[in-house]
PDB file of C-alpha atoms in Angstrom:
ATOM      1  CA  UNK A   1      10.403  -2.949  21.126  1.00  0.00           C
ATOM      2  CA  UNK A   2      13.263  -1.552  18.855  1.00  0.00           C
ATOM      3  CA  UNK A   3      15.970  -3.349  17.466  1.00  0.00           C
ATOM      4  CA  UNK A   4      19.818  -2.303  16.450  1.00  0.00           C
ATOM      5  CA  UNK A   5      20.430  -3.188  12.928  1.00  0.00           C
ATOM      6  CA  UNK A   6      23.019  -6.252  13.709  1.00  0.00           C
ATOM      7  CA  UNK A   7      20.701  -7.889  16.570  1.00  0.00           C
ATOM      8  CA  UNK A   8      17.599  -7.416  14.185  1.00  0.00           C
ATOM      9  CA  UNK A   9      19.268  -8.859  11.475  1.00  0.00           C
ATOM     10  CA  UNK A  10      20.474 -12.029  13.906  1.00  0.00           C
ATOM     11  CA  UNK A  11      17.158 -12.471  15.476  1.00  0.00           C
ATOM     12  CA  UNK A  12      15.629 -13.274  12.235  1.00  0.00           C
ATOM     13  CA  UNK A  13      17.811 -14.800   9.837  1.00  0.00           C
ATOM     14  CA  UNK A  14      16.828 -18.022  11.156  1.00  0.00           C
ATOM     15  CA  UNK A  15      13.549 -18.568  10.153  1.00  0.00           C
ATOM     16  CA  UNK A  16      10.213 -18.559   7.732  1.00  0.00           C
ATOM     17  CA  UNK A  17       8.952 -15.627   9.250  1.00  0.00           C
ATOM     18  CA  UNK A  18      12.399 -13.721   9.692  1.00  0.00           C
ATOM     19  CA  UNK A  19      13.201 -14.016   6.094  1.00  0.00           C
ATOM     20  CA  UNK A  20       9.697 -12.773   5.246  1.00  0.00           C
ATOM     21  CA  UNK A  21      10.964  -9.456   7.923  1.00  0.00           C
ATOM     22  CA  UNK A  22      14.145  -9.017   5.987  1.00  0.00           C
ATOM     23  CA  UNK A  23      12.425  -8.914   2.483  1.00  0.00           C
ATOM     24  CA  UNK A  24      11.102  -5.640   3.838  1.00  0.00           C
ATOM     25  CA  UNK A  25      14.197  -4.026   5.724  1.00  0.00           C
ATOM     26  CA  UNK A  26      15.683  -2.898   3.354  1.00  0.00           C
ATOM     27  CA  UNK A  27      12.630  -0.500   2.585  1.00  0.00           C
ATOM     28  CA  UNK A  28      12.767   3.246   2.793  1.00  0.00           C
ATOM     29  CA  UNK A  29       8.901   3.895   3.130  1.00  0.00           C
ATOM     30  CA  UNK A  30       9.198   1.995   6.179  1.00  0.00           C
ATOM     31  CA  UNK A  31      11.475   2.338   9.503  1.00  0.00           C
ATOM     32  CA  UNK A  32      12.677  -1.282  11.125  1.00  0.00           C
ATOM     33  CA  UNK A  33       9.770  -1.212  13.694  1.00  0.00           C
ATOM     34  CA  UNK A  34       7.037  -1.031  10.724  1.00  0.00           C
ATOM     35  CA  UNK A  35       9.125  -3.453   8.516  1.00  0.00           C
ATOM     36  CA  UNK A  36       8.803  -6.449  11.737  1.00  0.00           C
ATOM     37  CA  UNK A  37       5.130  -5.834  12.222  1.00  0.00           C
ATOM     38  CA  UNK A  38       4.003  -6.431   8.181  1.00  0.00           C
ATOM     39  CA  UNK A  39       4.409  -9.980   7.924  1.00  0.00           C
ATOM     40  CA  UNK A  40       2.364 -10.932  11.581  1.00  0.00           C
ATOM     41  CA  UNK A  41      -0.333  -8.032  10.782  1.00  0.00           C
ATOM     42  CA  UNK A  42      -1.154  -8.478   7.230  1.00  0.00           C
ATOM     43  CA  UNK A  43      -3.542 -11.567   6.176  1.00  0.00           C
ATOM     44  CA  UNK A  44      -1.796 -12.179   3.262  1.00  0.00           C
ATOM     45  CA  UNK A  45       1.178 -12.851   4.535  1.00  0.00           C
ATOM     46  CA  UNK A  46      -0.228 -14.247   8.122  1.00  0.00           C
ATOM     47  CA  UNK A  47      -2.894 -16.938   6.896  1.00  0.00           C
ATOM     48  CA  UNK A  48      -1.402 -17.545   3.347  1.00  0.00           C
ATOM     49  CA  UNK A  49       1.907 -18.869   4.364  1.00  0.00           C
ATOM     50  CA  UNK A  50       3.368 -16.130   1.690  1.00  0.00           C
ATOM     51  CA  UNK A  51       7.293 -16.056   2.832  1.00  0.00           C
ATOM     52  CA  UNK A  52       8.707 -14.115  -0.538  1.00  0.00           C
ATOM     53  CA  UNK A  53       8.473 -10.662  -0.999  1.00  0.00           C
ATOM     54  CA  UNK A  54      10.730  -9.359  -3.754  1.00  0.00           C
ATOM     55  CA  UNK A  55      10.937  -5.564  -4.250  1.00  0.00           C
ATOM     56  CA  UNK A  56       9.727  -4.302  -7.807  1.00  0.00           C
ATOM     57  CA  UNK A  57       9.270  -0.936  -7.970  1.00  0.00           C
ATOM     58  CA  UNK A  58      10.933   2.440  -5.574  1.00  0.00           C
ATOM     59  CA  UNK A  59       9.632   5.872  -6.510  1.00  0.00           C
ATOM     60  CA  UNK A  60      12.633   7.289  -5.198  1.00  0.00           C
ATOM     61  CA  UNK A  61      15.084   4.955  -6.660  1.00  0.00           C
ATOM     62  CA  UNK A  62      13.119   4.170 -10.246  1.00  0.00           C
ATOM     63  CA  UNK A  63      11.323   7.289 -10.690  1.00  0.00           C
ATOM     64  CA  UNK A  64       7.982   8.445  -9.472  1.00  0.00           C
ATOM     65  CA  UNK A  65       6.840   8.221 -12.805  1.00  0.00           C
ATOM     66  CA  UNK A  66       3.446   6.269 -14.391  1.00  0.00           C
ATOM     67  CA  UNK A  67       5.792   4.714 -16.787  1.00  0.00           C
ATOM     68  CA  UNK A  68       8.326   3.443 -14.863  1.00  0.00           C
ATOM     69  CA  UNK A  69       5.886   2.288 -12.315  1.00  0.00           C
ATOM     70  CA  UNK A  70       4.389   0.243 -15.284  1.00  0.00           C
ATOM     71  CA  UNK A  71       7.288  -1.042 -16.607  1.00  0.00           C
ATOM     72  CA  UNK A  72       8.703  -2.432 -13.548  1.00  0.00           C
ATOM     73  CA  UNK A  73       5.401  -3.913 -12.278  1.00  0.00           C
ATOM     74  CA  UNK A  74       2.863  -4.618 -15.199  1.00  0.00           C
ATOM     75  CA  UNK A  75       4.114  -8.495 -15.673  1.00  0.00           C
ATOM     76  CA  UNK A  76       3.798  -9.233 -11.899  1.00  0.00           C
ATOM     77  CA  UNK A  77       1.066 -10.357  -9.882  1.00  0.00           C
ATOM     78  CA  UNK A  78      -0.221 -10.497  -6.530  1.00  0.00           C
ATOM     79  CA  UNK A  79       1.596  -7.131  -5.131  1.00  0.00           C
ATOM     80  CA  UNK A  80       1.814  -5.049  -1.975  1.00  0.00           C
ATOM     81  CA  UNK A  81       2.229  -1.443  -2.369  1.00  0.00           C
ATOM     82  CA  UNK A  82       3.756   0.600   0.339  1.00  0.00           C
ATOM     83  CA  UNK A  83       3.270   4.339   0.241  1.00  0.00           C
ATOM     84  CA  UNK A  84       4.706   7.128   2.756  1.00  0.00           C
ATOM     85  CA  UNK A  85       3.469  10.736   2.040  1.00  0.00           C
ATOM     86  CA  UNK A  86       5.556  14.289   2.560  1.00  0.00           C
ATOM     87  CA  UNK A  87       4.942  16.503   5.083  1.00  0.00           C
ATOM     88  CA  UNK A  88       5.673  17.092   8.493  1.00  0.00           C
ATOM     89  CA  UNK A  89       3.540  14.181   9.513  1.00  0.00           C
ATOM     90  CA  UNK A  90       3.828  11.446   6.801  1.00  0.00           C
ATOM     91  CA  UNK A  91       1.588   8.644   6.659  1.00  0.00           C
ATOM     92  CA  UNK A  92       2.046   5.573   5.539  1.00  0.00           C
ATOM     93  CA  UNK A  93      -0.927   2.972   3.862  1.00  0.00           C
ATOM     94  CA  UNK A  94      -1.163   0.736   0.711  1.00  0.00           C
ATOM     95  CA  UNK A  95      -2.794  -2.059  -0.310  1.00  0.00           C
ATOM     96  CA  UNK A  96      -2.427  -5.446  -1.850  1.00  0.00           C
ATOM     97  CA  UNK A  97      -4.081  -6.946  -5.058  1.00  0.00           C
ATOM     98  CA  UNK A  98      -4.069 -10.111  -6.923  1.00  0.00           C
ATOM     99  CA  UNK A  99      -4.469  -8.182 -10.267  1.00  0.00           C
ATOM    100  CA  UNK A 100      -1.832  -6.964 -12.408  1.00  0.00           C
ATOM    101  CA  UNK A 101      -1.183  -3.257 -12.974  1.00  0.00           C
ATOM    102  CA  UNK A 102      -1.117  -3.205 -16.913  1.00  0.00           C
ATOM    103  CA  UNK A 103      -3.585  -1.153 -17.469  1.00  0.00           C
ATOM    104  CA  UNK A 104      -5.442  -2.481 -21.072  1.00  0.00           C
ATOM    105  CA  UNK A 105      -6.304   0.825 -22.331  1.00  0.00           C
ATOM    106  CA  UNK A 106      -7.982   1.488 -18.287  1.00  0.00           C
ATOM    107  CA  UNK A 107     -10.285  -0.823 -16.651  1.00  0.00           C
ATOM    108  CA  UNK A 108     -11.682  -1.717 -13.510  1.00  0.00           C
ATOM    109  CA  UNK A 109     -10.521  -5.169 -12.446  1.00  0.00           C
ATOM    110  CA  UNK A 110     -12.439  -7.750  -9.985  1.00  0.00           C
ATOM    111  CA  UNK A 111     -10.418  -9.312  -6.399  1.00  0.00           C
ATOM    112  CA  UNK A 112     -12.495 -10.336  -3.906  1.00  0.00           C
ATOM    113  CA  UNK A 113      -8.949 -11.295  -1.942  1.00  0.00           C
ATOM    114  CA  UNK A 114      -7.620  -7.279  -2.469  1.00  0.00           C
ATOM    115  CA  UNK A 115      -7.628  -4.730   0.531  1.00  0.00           C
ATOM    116  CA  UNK A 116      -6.035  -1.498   1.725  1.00  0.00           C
ATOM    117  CA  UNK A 117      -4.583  -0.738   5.011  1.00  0.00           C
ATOM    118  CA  UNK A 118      -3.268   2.064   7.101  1.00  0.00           C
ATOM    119  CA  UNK A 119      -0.597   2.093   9.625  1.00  0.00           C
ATOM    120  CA  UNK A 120      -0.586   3.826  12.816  1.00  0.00           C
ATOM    121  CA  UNK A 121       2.798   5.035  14.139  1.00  0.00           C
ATOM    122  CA  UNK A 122       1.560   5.993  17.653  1.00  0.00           C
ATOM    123  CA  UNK A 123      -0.302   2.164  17.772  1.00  0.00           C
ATOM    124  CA  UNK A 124       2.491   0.753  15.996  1.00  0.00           C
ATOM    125  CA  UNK A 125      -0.206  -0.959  14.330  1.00  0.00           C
ATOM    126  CA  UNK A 126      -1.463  -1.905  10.984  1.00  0.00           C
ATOM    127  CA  UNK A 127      -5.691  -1.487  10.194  1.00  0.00           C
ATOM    128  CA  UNK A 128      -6.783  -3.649   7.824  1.00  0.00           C
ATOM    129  CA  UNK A 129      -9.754  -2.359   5.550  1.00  0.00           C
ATOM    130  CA  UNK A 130     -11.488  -4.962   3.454  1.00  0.00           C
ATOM    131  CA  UNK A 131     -13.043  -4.588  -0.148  1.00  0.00           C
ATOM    132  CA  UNK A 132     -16.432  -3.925   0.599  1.00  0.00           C
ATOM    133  CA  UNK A 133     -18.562  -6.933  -0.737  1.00  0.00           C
ATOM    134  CA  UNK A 134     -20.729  -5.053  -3.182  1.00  0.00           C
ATOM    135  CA  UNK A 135     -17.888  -3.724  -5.034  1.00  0.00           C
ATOM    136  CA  UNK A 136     -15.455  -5.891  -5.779  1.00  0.00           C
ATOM    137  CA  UNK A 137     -16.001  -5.488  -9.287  1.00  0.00           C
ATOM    138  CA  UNK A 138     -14.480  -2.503  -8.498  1.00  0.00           C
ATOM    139  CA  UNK A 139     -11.406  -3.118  -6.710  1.00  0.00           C
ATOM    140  CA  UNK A 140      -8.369  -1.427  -8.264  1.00  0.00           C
ATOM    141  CA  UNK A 141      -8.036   0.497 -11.897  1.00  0.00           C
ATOM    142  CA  UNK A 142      -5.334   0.324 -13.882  1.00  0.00           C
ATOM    143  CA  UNK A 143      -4.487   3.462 -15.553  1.00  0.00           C
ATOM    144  CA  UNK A 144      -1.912   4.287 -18.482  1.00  0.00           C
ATOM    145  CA  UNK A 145      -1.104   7.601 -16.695  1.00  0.00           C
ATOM    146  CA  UNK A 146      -1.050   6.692 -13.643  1.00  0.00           C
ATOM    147  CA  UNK A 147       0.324   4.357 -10.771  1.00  0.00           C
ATOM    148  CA  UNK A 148      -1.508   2.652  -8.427  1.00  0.00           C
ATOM    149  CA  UNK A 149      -5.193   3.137  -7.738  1.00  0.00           C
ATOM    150  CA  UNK A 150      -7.372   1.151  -5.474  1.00  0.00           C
ATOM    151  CA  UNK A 151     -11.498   1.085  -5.662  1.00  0.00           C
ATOM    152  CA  UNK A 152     -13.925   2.761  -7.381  1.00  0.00           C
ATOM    153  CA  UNK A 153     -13.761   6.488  -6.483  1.00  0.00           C
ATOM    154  CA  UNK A 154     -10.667   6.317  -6.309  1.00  0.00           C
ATOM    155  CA  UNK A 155     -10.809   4.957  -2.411  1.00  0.00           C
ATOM    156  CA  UNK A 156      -6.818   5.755  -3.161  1.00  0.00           C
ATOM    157  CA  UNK A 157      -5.452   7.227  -6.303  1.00  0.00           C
ATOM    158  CA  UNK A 158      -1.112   7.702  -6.945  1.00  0.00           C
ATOM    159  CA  UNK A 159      -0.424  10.188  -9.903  1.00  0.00           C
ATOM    160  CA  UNK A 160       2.180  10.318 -12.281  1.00  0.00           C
ATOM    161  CA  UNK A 161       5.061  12.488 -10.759  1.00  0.00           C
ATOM    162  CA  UNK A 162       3.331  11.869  -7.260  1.00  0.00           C
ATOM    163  CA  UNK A 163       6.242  13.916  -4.842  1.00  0.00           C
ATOM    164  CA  UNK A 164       6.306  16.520  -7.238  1.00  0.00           C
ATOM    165  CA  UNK A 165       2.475  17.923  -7.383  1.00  0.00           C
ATOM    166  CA  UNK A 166      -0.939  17.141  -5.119  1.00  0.00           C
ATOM    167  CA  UNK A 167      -2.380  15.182  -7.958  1.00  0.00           C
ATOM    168  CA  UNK A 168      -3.037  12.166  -5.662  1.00  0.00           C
ATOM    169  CA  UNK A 169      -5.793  12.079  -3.351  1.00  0.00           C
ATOM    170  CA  UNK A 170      -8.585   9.614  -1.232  1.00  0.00           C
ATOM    171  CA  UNK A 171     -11.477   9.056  -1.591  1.00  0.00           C
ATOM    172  CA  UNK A 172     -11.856   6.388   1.077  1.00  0.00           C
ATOM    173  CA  UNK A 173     -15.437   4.587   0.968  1.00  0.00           C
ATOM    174  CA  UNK A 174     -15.970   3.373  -2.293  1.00  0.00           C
ATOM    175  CA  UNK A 175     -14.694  -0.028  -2.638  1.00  0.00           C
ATOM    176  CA  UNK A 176     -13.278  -0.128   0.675  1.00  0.00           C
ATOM    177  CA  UNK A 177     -14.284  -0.301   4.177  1.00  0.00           C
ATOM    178  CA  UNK A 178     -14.552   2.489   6.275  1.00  0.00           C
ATOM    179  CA  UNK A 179     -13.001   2.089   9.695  1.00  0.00           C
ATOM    180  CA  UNK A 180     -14.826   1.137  12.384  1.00  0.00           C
ATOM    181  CA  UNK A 181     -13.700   4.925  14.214  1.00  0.00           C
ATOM    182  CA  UNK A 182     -15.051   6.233  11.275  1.00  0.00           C
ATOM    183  CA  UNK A 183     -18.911   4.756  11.111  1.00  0.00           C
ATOM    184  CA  UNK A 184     -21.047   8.039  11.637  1.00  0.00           C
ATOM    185  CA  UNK A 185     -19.234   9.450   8.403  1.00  0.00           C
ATOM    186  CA  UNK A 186     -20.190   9.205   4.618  1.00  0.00           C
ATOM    187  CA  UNK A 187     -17.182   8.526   2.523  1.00  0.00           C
ATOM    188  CA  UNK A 188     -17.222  12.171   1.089  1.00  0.00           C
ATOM    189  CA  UNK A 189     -16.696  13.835   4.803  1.00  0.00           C
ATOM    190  CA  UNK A 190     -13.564  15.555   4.720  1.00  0.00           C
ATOM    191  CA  UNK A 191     -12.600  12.989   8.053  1.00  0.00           C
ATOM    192  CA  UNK A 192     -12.909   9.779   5.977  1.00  0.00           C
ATOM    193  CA  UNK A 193     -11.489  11.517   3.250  1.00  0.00           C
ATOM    194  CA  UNK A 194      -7.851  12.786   5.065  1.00  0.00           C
ATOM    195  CA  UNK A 195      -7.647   9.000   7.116  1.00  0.00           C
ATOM    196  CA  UNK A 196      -5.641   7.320   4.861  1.00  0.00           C
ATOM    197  CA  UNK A 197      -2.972  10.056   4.054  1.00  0.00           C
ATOM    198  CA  UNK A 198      -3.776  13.046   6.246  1.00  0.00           C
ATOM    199  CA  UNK A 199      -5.414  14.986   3.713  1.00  0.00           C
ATOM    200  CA  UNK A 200      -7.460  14.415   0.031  1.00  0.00           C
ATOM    201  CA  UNK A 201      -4.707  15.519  -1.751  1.00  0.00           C
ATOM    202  CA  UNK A 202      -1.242  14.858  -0.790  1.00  0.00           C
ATOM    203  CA  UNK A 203       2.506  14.161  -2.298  1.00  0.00           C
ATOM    204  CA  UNK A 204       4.573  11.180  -2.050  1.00  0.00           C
ATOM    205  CA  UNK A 205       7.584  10.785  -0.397  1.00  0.00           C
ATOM    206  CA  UNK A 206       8.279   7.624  -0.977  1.00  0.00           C
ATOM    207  CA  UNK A 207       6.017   4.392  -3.038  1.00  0.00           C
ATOM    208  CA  UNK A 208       7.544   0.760  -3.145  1.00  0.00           C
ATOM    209  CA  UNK A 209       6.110  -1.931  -4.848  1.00  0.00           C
ATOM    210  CA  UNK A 210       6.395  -6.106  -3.900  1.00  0.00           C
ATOM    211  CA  UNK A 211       5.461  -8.941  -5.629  1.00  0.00           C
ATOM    212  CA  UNK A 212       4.590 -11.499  -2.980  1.00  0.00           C
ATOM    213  CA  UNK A 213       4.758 -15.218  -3.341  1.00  0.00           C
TER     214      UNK A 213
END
């Protein structure tokens, strides 16, 4: 179902849930069909009772740079990060951590609460993948140089100038679970490796950041 910007806006102003839609409307990773479907299809938002979302950090409005990335989000914790990639197809996935970005000269950093997640345009769906148990030791690494990266391989790695080069890639698998259509394939198949963005490599069109609350 689709919604004009003025009845969208009316529908939800009026409660917990609505305001948690409107935090997000504003986004440009996102069109106003993806923005209504976060709050009911991600757990953190869903079972925690989260209803603020406050935008930190836009690549396109701040820079798609490692620094400004850390300087806008290094003091704030738990976050949602929204990423849409160029190309003819974009994609669109993230993930969610209660770890802060600052990176502490690099270092992995333990969440057993973090995950990653994929939307699916034709669905209109969001997939949830879960840090796998074993690794959540592993579950993000915060880097100097660059901006976000989630799990140990990277499972999802954002470089420093991101819609400029093809420096950021997947390697989905490490930390994270691979989906379920996925099962018969090792985490360095070239299938599990293009799921999240459509390829390994890959530019960004577009990264937002959230602090959630």
């Amino acid at each position: 179902m689709l919604f004009s910007k003025s009845v969208f806006s009316t529908v939800v102003t009026w409660s917990t849930e609505g305001m948690k839609i409107l935090n997000f409307y504003s986004s440009t990773a996102m069109n106003s069909t993806t923005a209504f479907l976060i709050p009911s299809s991600l757990p953190v938002l869903k079972e925690k009772g989260l209803t603020k979302c406050f935008l930190l950090y836009r690549g396109s409005q701040d820079g798609f740079t490692a620094q400004s990335f850390h300087a806008k989000c290094d003091s704030h914790t738990p976050t949602l990060t929204i990423i849409k990639t160029s190309g003819h197809d974009p994609q669109i996935f993230g993930g969610y951590t209660t770890q802060t970005w600052n990176p502490v000269n690099g270092n992995y950093k333990r969440d057993s609460e973090s995950f990653i997640f994929k939307y699916h345009d034709s669905k209109c769906m969001f997939e949830i993948l879960p840090n796998s148990d074993s690794s959540t030791g592993e579950a993000i690494y915060a880097m100097p140089n660059n901006l976000t990266c989630f799990g140990g391989g990277c499972d999802f790695s954002i470089a420093d100038k991101c819609n400029e080069n093809k420096k950021s890639y997947c390697n989905l698998g490490y930390s994270y679970t691979i989906p379920q259509s996925l099962s018969n394939f090792q985490h360095e198949d070239a299938e599990v490796r293009s799921y999240l963005a459509g390829s390994k490599n890959f530019k960004v069109s577009e990264i937002e950041v959230y602090k959630v609350n």
